[in-house]
Backbone as a ProteinNet text record, in pm:
[ID]
protein_1_A
[PRIMARY]
MPENIRLRRPVSGTHSSQAQHISSSCVTNVRPAHHLTNTRTAGTTMFKVAASVALVAGAEAAEWVYANPGAVAADRAAQEATWGGLCATGREQSPINIDTHNTFRGPLPAIETHIDASASYVKNTGHGFQLFETSPLLHNLTDSGVDSIEGSSKGHSMFGEDKYNFYQVHWHSPSENTVDGKFYPLEAHFVHQLDDPGLVGGYHRLAVIGVMYELGECNEFLDQFWDEFPREAGTAPLNGANIDLNTKLA
[TERTIARY]
11008.3	10928.3	10997	10972.3	11043.5	10993.1	11086	11054.7	11089.6	10997	11022.4	11059.6	11168.1	11213.6	11226.7	11165	11178.8	11249.4	11350.8	11419.1	11379.6	11320.5	11281.7	11401.6	11391.5	11494.5	11515.4	11640.5	11666	11590.5	11541.1	11476.2	11565.7	11563.6	11650.4	11574.9	11649.5	11586.4	11582.7	11662.3	11667	11777.1	11747.8	11848.3	11954.2	12077	12178.8	12140.4	12069.9	12029.4	11926.9	11846.3	11748.8	11817.3	11920	11997.5	12071	12124	12193.6	12099	11974	11873.6	11851	11830.5	11805.6	11931.4	12048.5	12171.9	12204.2	12167.8	12196.4	12098.9	11982	11880	11895.6	11961.2	11983.6	12107.5	12173.8	12294.3	12264.8	12358	12339.8	12269.8	12147.2	12060.3	12065.1	12179.2	12195.9	12257.8	12237.3	12300.5	12395.5	12501.9	12594.4	12523.5	12562.6	12502.6	12541.8	12445.7	12471.2	12488.5	12561.9	12583.4	12490.1	12406.2	12309.9	12376.6	12322.9	12368.6	12268.1	12151.3	12052.1	12061.5	11984.7	11988.6	11921.6	11978.6	11919.8	11866.8	11752.6	11692.1	11673.5	11719.4	11706.4	11604.3	11509.2	11415.6	11466.6	11389.1	11435.2	11429.6	11335.7	11323.9	11328.5	11344.2	11342	11416.4	11450.1	11517	11434.9	11437.3	11368.1	11468.1	11470.6	11558	11476.5	11515.3	11449.5	11534.3	11469.3	11542.3	11462.4	11529.3	11461.8	11455.3	11345.6	11329.4	11310.1	11394.5	11382.9	11421.4	11343.6	11374.4	11386.6	11494.5	11513.1	11485.8	11470.8	11433.5	11533	11661.7	11762.1	11752	11719.6	11709.4	11586.7	11479.8	11358.3	11372.7	11454	11465	11546.9	11646	11734.5	11706.2	11730.9	11713.8	11818	11774	11868.4	11921.5	12043.3	12108.5	12178.1	12199.1	12281.8	12428.1	12453	12589	12584.8	12698.5	12706.7	12690.7	12651.8	12635.4	12760.1	12739	12850.4	12906.7	12867.6	12918.5	12848.4	12916.5	12860	12836.4	12862.5	12841.4	12794.9	12727.3	12680	12797.6	12775.4	12883.9	12835.9	12903.4	12862.4	12865.7	12972	12985.8	12872.1	12835.9	12727.1	12594.7	12575.2	12451.5	12445.4	12555.1	12555.5	12533	12580.7	12567.5	12425.2	12348.3	12214.9	12101.8	12130.1	12023.8	12009.7	12121.3	12119.2	12059.6	12078.1	12017.5	12052.8	11957.5	11979	12000.4	11954.6	11978	12127.3	12208.5	12352.9	12426.6	12374.4	12450.1	12388.6	12265.1	12196.4	12264.6	12249	12310.3	12208.3	12084.7	11981.1	11907.2	11985.6	11931.1	11936.3	11849.3	11862.6	11924.8	11993.7	12016.2	12125.4	12129.6	12229	12292.1	12404.1	12463.1	12420.5	12356.2	12311.9	12419.8	12478.5	12582	12513.7	12501.1	12428.2	12501.1	12628.2	12702.9	12683.5	12612.8	12592.5	12442.9	12362.6	12218.2	12168.5	12046.7	11985.8	11843.4	11795.3	11660.8	11559.2	11449.6	11346.4	11212.9	11103.5	10970.8	10949.5	10889.7	10856.2	10708.9	10641.2	10499.9	10485.9	10381.3	10357.6	10317.9	10354.3	10311.9	10209.3	10094	9991.7	9966.9	9987.8	9969.7	9832	9767.1	9636.2	9639	9732.4	9752.2	9664.2	9590	9500.1	9510.2	9604.1	9628	9672.5	9607.7	9644.6	9723	9842.4	9927.8	9891.4	9857.4	9824.3	9938.4	10043.3	10159.3	10280.7	10397.1	10522.6	10589.5	10682.1	10747	10894.4	10971.3	11111.1	11114.4	11141.4	11136.7	11258.2	11357	11484.5	11582.4	11527.8	11608.9	11598.2	11495.7	11478.2	11348	11324.1	11202.1	11096.8	10971.7	10866.8	10732.9	10655.4	10515.6	10429.9	10334.2	10238.3	10299.8	10211.2	10252.1	10266.3	10343.1	10360.7	10238.4	10133.1	10002.1	9915.7	9817.7	9727.1	9627.6	9616.8	9519.9	9580.7	9496.6	9536.1	9538.9	9615.9	9625.3	9611	9560.8	9553	9645.3	9699.8	9781.8	9690.7	9684	9597.1	9680.9	9615.5	9686.5	9748	9688.8	9737.6	9835.9	9858.1	9951.1	9897.7	9923.4	9879.7	9774.4	9656.3	9545.1	9507.7	9481.2	9440.2	9294.7	9261.5	9125	9068.7	8981.9	8928.3	8852.7	8874.5	8806.1	8866.6	8975.8	9038.2	9137.3	9183.5	9280.7	9365.6	9488.6	9577	9592.9	9515.2	9525.6	9621.8	9653.6	9733.9	9805.9	9892	9956.7	9940.8	9927.2	9918.5	10054.3	10111.7	10236.2	10195.7	10174.3	10118.7	9976.4	9948.2	9814.4	9799.2	9904.9	9902.3	9877.1	9786	9751.6	9832.7	9903.3	9982.3	9932.3	9895.8	9847.2	9962.6	9941.6	10043.5	10043.1	10164.8	10179.2	10240.7	10363.5	10434.8	10547.4	10602.1	10720.1	10821.1	10947.5	11055.2	11176.7	11275.8	11391.1	11521.6	11620	11755.8	11854.3	11952.7	12057.3	12193.5	12287.4	12268.2	12180.4	12165.7	12080	12132.3	12042.8	12085	12130.3	12047.1	12084.8	12178.9	12265.4	12357.8	12347.6	12384.6	12387	12528.7	12591.7	12731.6	12819.6	12788.7	12867.9	12840.5	12747.5	12719.6	12608.9	12637.3	12534.6	12465.8	12335.7	12262.3	12241.7	12227.4	12218.7	12096.5	11991.2	11867.9	11793.8	11726	11645.1	11516.1	11403.9	11273.8	11231	11171.7	11116.9	10967	10888.4	10743.5	10707.9	10672.4	10658.5	10514.6	10500.9	10371.5	10377.3	10260.3	10251.3	10134.8	10152.5	10048.9	9915.5	9808.9	9674.7	9627.2	9669	9634.3	9630	9511.8	9501.5	9593.7	9625	9711.3	9856.5	9893.5	10031.2	10051.8	9942.6	9952.7	10023	10120	10197.3	10326.2	10344.5	10466.4	10550.1	10657.4	10751.9	10764.1	10659.5	10662	10578.9	10616.4	10547.3	10538.8	10652	10661.8	10698.3	10659.6	10702	10741.1	10857.7	10909.9	10946.4	10897.8	10937.3	11038.8	11157.7	11263	11276.6	11289.4	11309	11438.7	11529.6	11657.7	11647.4	11717.4	11719.6	11860.4	11868.6	11993.6	11984.9	12099.4	12100.6	12048.1	11975.4	11922.1	11883.8	11824.4	11790.5	11672.1	11573	11454.9	11381.7	11294	11207.8	11072.4	10975.9	10846.4	10776	10797.7	10734.5	10787.1	10918.8	10977.4	10954.5	10952.7	10936.3	10802.7	10706.2	10574.7	10579.1	10677.1	10673.2	10809.1	10917.9	11047.9	11089.4	11066.5	11109.5	11026.8	10917.6	10832	10879.9	10969.3	11016.2	11088.4	11056.3	11127.6	11272.1	11359.5	11501	11527.3	11443.8	11456.6	11343.1	11354.9	11250.8	11118.3	11014.2	10883.6	10800.2	10686.5	10593.4	10570.6	10521.6	10487.4	10371.2	10277.4	10162.1	10203.9	10128.7	10152	10023.9	10032.4	9913.4	9918	9808.8	9791.5	9857.1	9922.3	9991.1	9902	9859.1	9781.4	9877.6	9937.6	10047.7	9993.8	10019.8	9979.8	10100.8	10106.4	10221.3	10225.5	10112.7	10110.2	10198	10211.9	10292	10438.2	10484.8	10624.6	10649.2	10543.2	10558.7	10506.6	10463.2	10408.2	10518.9
10151.9	10043.2	9988	9863.5	9805.1	9854.3	9864.1	9895.1	9772	9721.6	9602.9	9642.6	9587.1	9617.4	9487.6	9480.7	9366.2	9412.4	9341.4	9373.2	9272.1	9319.9	9232.6	9201.1	9091.5	9054.6	9170.4	9201.8	9314.7	9300.5	9414.5	9417	9492.4	9454.3	9518.2	9626.6	9709.8	9800.9	9945.4	9991.2	10132.7	10195.1	10309.8	10379.6	10436.8	10444	10512.7	10659	10717	10856.9	10879.5	10776.5	10791.4	10802.6	10723.1	10735.1	10867.7	10911.4	11039.3	11155.1	11141.5	11245.5	11273.4	11170.5	11190.6	11240.6	11193.8	11236.2	11381.6	11427.7	11565	11662.5	11612.6	11698.9	11716.5	11624.4	11634	11552.3	11588.2	11516.7	11367.6	11286.1	11141	11100.5	11051	11037.4	10896.9	10863.9	10736	10757.4	10659.9	10658.2	10540.1	10550.9	10437.8	10317.4	10199.5	10077.3	10057	10011	9975.6	9824.4	9780	9637.4	9588.2	9494	9442.7	9352.7	9355.9	9263.2	9150.6	9162.7	9056.9	8960.3	8852.9	8750.7	8800.1	8768.2	8803.3	8676.9	8687.1	8572.6	8603.2	8515.7	8536.4	8439.9	8491.3	8408.6	8388.9	8326.2	8298.7	8421.5	8512.7	8629.2	8760	8754.5	8878.2	8857.4	8967.6	8963.9	9043.7	9000.7	9074.7	9108.1	9234.2	9273.5	9355.9	9355.5	9439.3	9562.3	9674.8	9798.7	9884.9	9972.2	10062.2	10200.3	10270	10405.7	10494.9	10594.3	10685.4	10825.3	10924	11062.4	11132.6	11204.9	11278.9	11425.5	11502.4	11642.8	11718	11691.7	11761.3	11730.7	11606.3	11568	11631.1	11648.3	11706.1	11856	11920.4	12065.6	12113.9	12037.8	12080.7	12001.4	12063.5	11995.6	11886.1	11763.6	11654.2	11657.5	11612.6	11618	11485.8	11458.8	11346.1	11387.1	11516.6	11567.7	11718.2	11777.7	11921.5	11995.4	12123.1	12200.8	12197.1	12177.4	12173.4	12035.8	11938.1	11801.9	11735	11640.1	11567.4	11421	11381.5	11242.9	11242	11133.8	11120.1	11119.2	11175.4	11189.6	11141.8	11040	10982.3	11083.9	11165.3	11260.4	11362.4	11410.5	11507.9	11445.6	11321.2	11252.9	11229.8	11184.9	11158.3	11287.2	11399.8	11527	11580.9	11547.8	11605.6	11506.4	11377.3	11280	11256	11234.5	11222.1	11092	11069.2	10955.9	10822.3	10730.3	10595.9	10594.4	10701.2	10707.4	10706	10754.4	10759	10648.6	10607.7	10516.7	10377.6	10361.3	10233.8	10119	10000.2	9880.7	9792.2	9838.1	9761.8	9854.3	9932	10032.8	9987.8	10044.1	10032.3	10163.1	10164.4	10050.4	9957.5	9837.4	9740.1	9677.1	9613	9525	9382.8	9315.4	9178.1	9083.2	9013.1	8915.8	8781.7	8744.4	8621	8496.3	8508.6	8394.1	8377.8	8473.2	8470.1	8479.9	8411	8409.3	8266	8247.1	8114.8	8131	8027.9	8032.7	8003.5	8075.3	8055.9	8103.7	8067.3	8108.7	8258	8320.2	8461.6	8479.9	8570.6	8595.6	8645.2	8603.1	8648.2	8795.3	8864.4	9002.4	9004.1	9060.6	9078.7	9228.3	9280.6	9424.1	9451.2	9551.1	9594.9	9747.1	9796.3	9939.6	9989.7	10094.9	10152	10303.8	10359.5	10503.2	10556.3	10661.9	10726.4	10853	10863.2	10979.3	11090.8	11207.1	11322	11423.2	11398.2	11486.7	11411.2	11465.5	11410.5	11518	11476.8	11575.9	11544.6	11650.5	11643.6	11701.9	11619	11663.1	11744.8	11751.8	11811.4	11706.8	11591.7	11476.5	11363.4	11366.4	11259.8	11275.8	11185.7	11184.7	11098.2	11144.8	11076.7	11087.3	10978.4	10977.5	10967.5	11056.3	11059.5	11121.1	11168.5	11226.5	11116.9	11146.5	11050.6	11058.6	10995.2	11004	10891.8	10845.7	10744	10802	10935.9	11000.9	11034.9	11037.2	11090.1	11242.3	11302.9	11448.2	11493.6	11616.1	11678.9	11798.6	11824.7	11943.1	12054.7	12163.5	12275.7	12401.6	12509.8	12636.6	12685.9	12646.1	12692	12595.2	12480	12382.6	12241.4	12161.4	12021.9	12005.9	11959.1	11944.1	11797.2	11755	11617.4	11597.5	11473.6	11436.7	11355.8	11417.3	11352	11224.2	11120.1	10994.4	10906.7	10952.7	10875.6	10774.8	10686.4	10584.9	10548.6	10510.1	10464.6	10313	10246.7	10102.2	10059.3	9931.4	9876.5	9751.4	9701.4	9571.8	9490.2	9360.6	9270.6	9205.1	9225.7	9159.5	9047.5	8930	8822.8	8858.5	8865.3	8899.1	9048.1	9126.4	9267.6	9355.2	9450.3	9543.6	9671.2	9706.3	9829	9916.5	10040.3	10132.2	10185.9	10190.4	10243.3	10396	10454.7	10600.3	10659	10616	10676.2	10586.8	10619.3	10550.8	10657.4	10634.5	10726.4	10645.1	10713.3	10644.3	10697.9	10607.3	10642.3	10600.5	10684.6	10650.1	10692	10597.6	10453.7	10396.6	10264.3	10201.6	10229.6	10233.3	10245.9	10110.5	10009.6	9875.5	9814	9727.9	9657.5	9508	9431.2	9285.7	9240.2	9177.4	9136.5	9254.3	9370.8	9489.6	9559.9	9508.8	9565.7	9669.6	9789.7	9890.6	9869.1	9893.9	9893.1	10038.1	10061.8	10200.3	10275.3	10202.5	10267	10172.8	10230	10151.5	10227.6	10160.1	10218.6	10172.3	10262.1	10230.4	10257.1	10150.4	10161	10165.5	10282.7	10307.9	10282.4	10205	10173.6	10202.9	10207.9	10217.6	10132.8	10073.4	9988.4	10061.8	9990.5	10048.9	10081.9	10199.1	10245.6	10397.9	10460.3	10606.4	10679.9	10618.9	10683.4	10697.1	10624.3	10628.9	10731.9	10776.9	10867.1	10996.8	11037.2	11157.2	11129.7	11005.4	10967.5	10872.2	10821.5	10737.2	10597.3	10553.8	10422.6	10322.6	10195.4	10083.8	10102.9	10136.9	10148.9	10014.8	9995.8	9880.1	9931.2	9892.7	9941.5	9822.1	9823.6	9723.8	9789.8	9733	9787.8	9708.8	9779.1	9716.4	9769.2	9677.9	9714.3	9715.8	9808.4	9817	9791.2	9719.7	9703.8	9780.3	9815.5	9889.5	9804.6	9867.2	9798.9	9900.2	9851	9938.1	10029.4	9977.4	10058.7	10001.1	10081.7	10038	10103.2	10024.4	10079.7	10146.2	10093.9	10152.3	10293.6	10308.6	10439.6	10536.2	10485.2	10572.1	10644.7	10596.5	10661	10798.8	10821.5	10944.4	11005.4	10933.5	10977.1	11115.1	11143.4	11272	11388.8	11359.2	11466.7	11523.2	11453.5	11503.4	11637.4	11738.3	11865.6	11852.6	11932.4	11929.2	11990.6	12083	12146.4	12098.7	12122.6	12082.5	12146.7	12065.8	12116.5	12006.8	12045.6	11951.1	11986.6	11886.4	11907.2	11816.4	11863.6	11779.8	11658.7	11552.2	11429	11396.8	11397.3	11379.7	11247.8	11174.8	11058.1	10929.9	10930.2	10809.8	10733.4	10615.7	10528.9	10423.4	10451	10371.2	10263.2	10138.5	10026.2	9981.9	10025.1	9993.3	9845.4	9778.2	9636.8	9553.3	9597.1	9519.7	9518	9618	9622.3	9538.9	9501.3	9431.8	9289.9	9244.6	9109.7	9006.3
10918.2	10864.7	10740.8	10708	10595.9	10461.4	10371	10232.7	10152	10072.8	9991.9	9850.6	9802.9	9668.4	9591.8	9476.7	9389.2	9262.2	9222.1	9097.8	8993.3	8885.3	8776.3	8687.9	8614.3	8517.8	8421.3	8384.8	8294.4	8162.6	8113.9	7984	7887.9	7762	7663.7	7591	7520.1	7428.8	7469.7	7566.2	7592.7	7508.5	7447.8	7370.4	7463.8	7419	7498.6	7513.9	7413.4	7421.1	7531.2	7563.9	7670.6	7805.1	7826.5	7949.6	7953.2	7838.2	7833.6	7858.1	7812.4	7830	7977.1	8056.2	8198	8268.2	8226.4	8290	8258.9	8138.8	8101.6	8164.9	8209.1	8265.9	8416	8482.3	8625.3	8658.8	8768.8	8809	8818.1	8774.2	8776	8904.6	8891.5	9008.3	9066.6	9124.8	9190.8	9327.6	9414.6	9546.1	9552.8	9631	9643.5	9703.2	9658.8	9710.5	9855.6	9935.5	10074.7	10084.2	10183.5	10202.8	10311.7	10277.5	10373.6	10476.7	10597.8	10700	10719.7	10656.7	10671.6	10554.5	10562.2	10458.3	10331.6	10218.8	10089.8	10023.2	9963.3	9897	9749.9	9664.8	9520.6	9463.7	9389.3	9315.7	9174.6	9092	8956	8867.2	8893.3	8806.2	8882	9014	9089.6	9221.5	9283.7	9411.9	9511.6	9634.8	9739.2	9847.9	9888.6	9997.8	10094.5	10219.7	10318.8	10341.2	10355.7	10379.2	10474.4	10546.2	10638	10576.4	10599.8	10550.7	10671.2	10686	10798.9	10754.7	10794.9	10767.7	10902.4	10921.8	11045.5	11017.6	11123.5	11107	11020.7	11039.3	10961	10813.7	10781.4	10640.7	10577.2	10656.4	10601.2	10583	10667	10663.6	10545.1	10501.7	10394.3	10267.8	10154.8	10027.5	10013.6	9984.3	9965.7	9823.2	9806.2	9675.4	9646.7	9518.3	9476.7	9469.9	9446.1	9435.5	9456.5	9481.8	9502	9369.6	9374	9250.9	9162.7	9034.1	8939.4	8915.5	8999.9	8982.7	8865	8805.5	8691.5	8724.8	8848	8889.6	9034.5	9071.9	9208.8	9305.3	9425	9522.1	9659	9712.8	9840.8	9953.8	9961	10070.6	10070.4	9953.1	9943.6	9985.9	9951.2	9987.9	10138.5	10197.6	10340.4	10419.8	10364.7	10435.5	10431.7	10327.2	10313.4	10339.1	10329.5	10356.1	10505.9	10574.5	10719	10769.9	10900.9	10968.6	10906.5	10912.2	10860.4	10710.2	10640.8	10496.9	10466.1	10559.6	10538.2	10612.3	10728.8	10813.6	10825.6	10780.2	10798.3	10726.6	10781	10722	10651	10644.3	10574.3	10478.5	10406.7	10317.8	10172.8	10091.9	9947.6	9897.6	9786.4	9697.1	9749.5	9691.9	9732.1	9608.7	9630.9	9530.8	9565.5	9471.7	9494.8	9445.7	9538.3	9506.8	9482.1	9356.1	9324.3	9370.2	9407.4	9458.6	9609.3	9670.8	9814.6	9846.2	9766.5	9786.4	9786	9829.4	9820.2	9769	9701.3	9646.6	9756.8	9750.9	9849.8	9796.7	9861.8	9814.6	9834.7	9735.4	9743.2	9711.6	9782.2	9750.5	9607	9540.6	9403.5	9403	9294.6	9273.5	9161.2	9188.5	9087	9071.6	8951.2	8928.2	8869.2	8925.2	8878.4	8866.7	8787.9	8771.6	8657.4	8683.9	8584.3	8593	8520.3	8528.1	8392.8	8347.5	8222.1	8254.1	8199.9	8225	8128.3	8180.3	8096.4	8090.4	8169.2	8165.9	8219.1	8190.5	8241.5	8326.6	8412.2	8496.5	8516	8527.5	8568	8708.3	8807.3	8946.6	8986.7	8899.5	8935.8	8983.1	9022.4	9061.4	8959.5	8875.8	8778.9	8702.4	8608.4	8528.7	8598.1	8593.8	8669.9	8599.7	8606.2	8565.7	8691.7	8705.8	8816.1	8942	9028.5	9155.5	9260.7	9365.6	9474.8	9564.9	9518.8	9583.3	9528	9603.9	9549.4	9449.7	9441.8	9354.5	9218.8	9117.2	8987.7	8994	8904.7	8897.7	8753	8736.8	8606.3	8601	8484.1	8461.9	8414.4	8491.4	8458.2	8440.5	8403.5	8385	8515.4	8627.4	8757.6	8821.7	8758.9	8814.8	8803.7	8907	8909.9	9018.3	8979.3	9073	9087.4	9210	9235.5	9197.8	9165.1	9130.3	9246.3	9324.4	9443.3	9406.1	9486	9465.2	9358.2	9295.8	9188.2	9244.6	9159.5	9197.7	9076.6	9101.5	8993.9	8995.1	9078.9	9087.4	9196.4	9196.8	9304.9	9257.5	9343.6	9322.9	9450.1	9432.8	9546.9	9568.2	9684.6	9723.9	9819.1	9764.2	9844.7	9882.4	10012.2	10060.7	10088.1	10068.4	10104.1	9982.3	9996.4	9889.3	9903.9	9797.6	9794.5	9679.8	9711	9609.5	9525.4	9394.5	9304.9	9311.5	9319.1	9327.6	9200.5	9167.4	9056.2	9009.9	8891.9	8840.3	8801.3	8837.6	8800.7	8759.7	8701.9	8645.4	8701.7	8710	8752.3	8642.9	8618.5	8522	8577.7	8593.7	8575.1	8686.2	8688.3	8788.8	8928.7	9026.4	9165.8	9218.2	9204.9	9248.1	9145.6	9191.5	9103.1	9127.2	9027.8	9038.1	9009.6	9109.3	9098.7	9059.7	9116.1	9093	8960.8	8882.9	8751	8759.4	8705.1	8688.1	8553.6	8548.8	8423.4	8379.1	8250.1	8203.2	8253	8291.1	8334	8427.5	8526.9	8619.9	8648.6	8636.6	8669.5	8807.6	8883.9	9015.4	9015.1	9030.7	9040.1	9188.8	9236.6	9379.9	9425.2	9533	9592.8	9743.1	9803.7	9949.6	9998.5	10116.4	10174.8	10180	10150.5	10145.8	10286.7	10335.5	10469.1	10463.7	10478.1	10469.4	10565.2	10678.2	10775	10729.6	10625.1	10575.8	10465.7	10403.9	10289.1	10328.8	10248.1	10276.6	10350.5	10395.9	10466.1	10383.5	10443.2	10371.4	10432.5	10502.3	10564.5	10483.7	10498.1	10433.3	10281.3	10223.5	10078.6	10017.4	9893.7	9816	9677.4	9632.1	9504.6	9416.9	9295	9196.2	9103.8	9097.3	9012.8	8883.7	8773.1	8642.8	8583.7	8552.8	8493.1	8339.8	8277.2	8132.1	8080.6	7969.6	7898	7767.2	7710.7	7585.3	7470.9	7381.1	7264.6	7158.5	7053.1	6941.9	6972.4	7043.9	7071.6	7192.1	7248.7	7357.3	7334.7	7288	7250.6	7368.4	7487.6	7606	7630.8	7638.5	7664.7	7549.2	7426.9	7310.8	7310.6	7389.1	7393.4	7458.2	7545.5	7623.1	7655	7627.8	7679.2	7629.7	7503.5	7447.7	7498.6	7569.9	7620	7753.5	7822	7950.8	7932.3	8013.8	8003.1	8049.7	7989.5	8025.7	8162.4	8203.2	8333.9	8422.7	8552.8	8646.2	8607.8	8602	8565.2	8501.9	8446.3	8385.7	8239.4	8164.8	8024.2	7990.1	7907.1	7872.3	7791.6	7806.4	7731.5	7656.2	7525.6	7443.3	7367.6	7374.2	7289.8	7337	7452.1	7499.5	7597.1	7558.7	7646.1	7701.5	7814	7867.1	7960	7927.9	8012.2	8093.9	8218.3	8302.5	8339.4	8335.9	8372	8279.9	8154.7	8059.7	8099.4	8172.1	8213.8	8338.4	8407.1	8535.2	8531.1	8414.9	8404.4	8417.7
[MASK]
++++++++++++++++++++++++++++++++++++++++++++++++++++++++++++++++++++++++++++++++++++++++++++++++++++++++++++++++++++++++++++++++++++++++++++++++++++++++++++++++++++++++++++++++++++++++++++++++++++++++++++++++++++++++++++++++++++++++++++++++++++++++++

């Protein structure tokens, strides 16, 4: 099923130390760009590409990696060996390099974000830094682990006429997607899934909004929680941060 990815105009103000923090905590968490065979459409402030998401039995059975143990940079061969299937061979996969000289302007459905979620903890997945679980439900950090809150919601975004529930946001350093071959020091992925109970727990009908970061003196949004991420895989409580994710996607 298609995965929709929108790349927002780069925002400034991420510290170089913030990118170094994520890189020092886990192997550089990027995948090589794939070259699309379908048409790409560029809007004035965002790009939309179509991509396929497929998981095969072999990829699900083994732990996927960005690089082999001991590596300090992402490695294509290691990824192709552990991701498998279309994740390695597909021609309509993300991430991609967007060639702005080979695009045309066209109408894109508006995105309206209605995210309402308070983060009570942060997590290092072992692959990257993340706020919230990959689920439509909110979770609490307890002495026994992470527990879901039944009946809760983190809000949603409207992609045109389609409602996609917000799940989580995570970061890649450097960016996974590139523009004219340029990597950005940091990229955030705001992950959503189509509002359909039958899809929950799977990887189909995802929608991801990507936000690129450029280096700058400070970033008030990231400064609210960035230093709280644990250096090793695990979770840590987050106190006093009332994070409005809508401000990053407006």
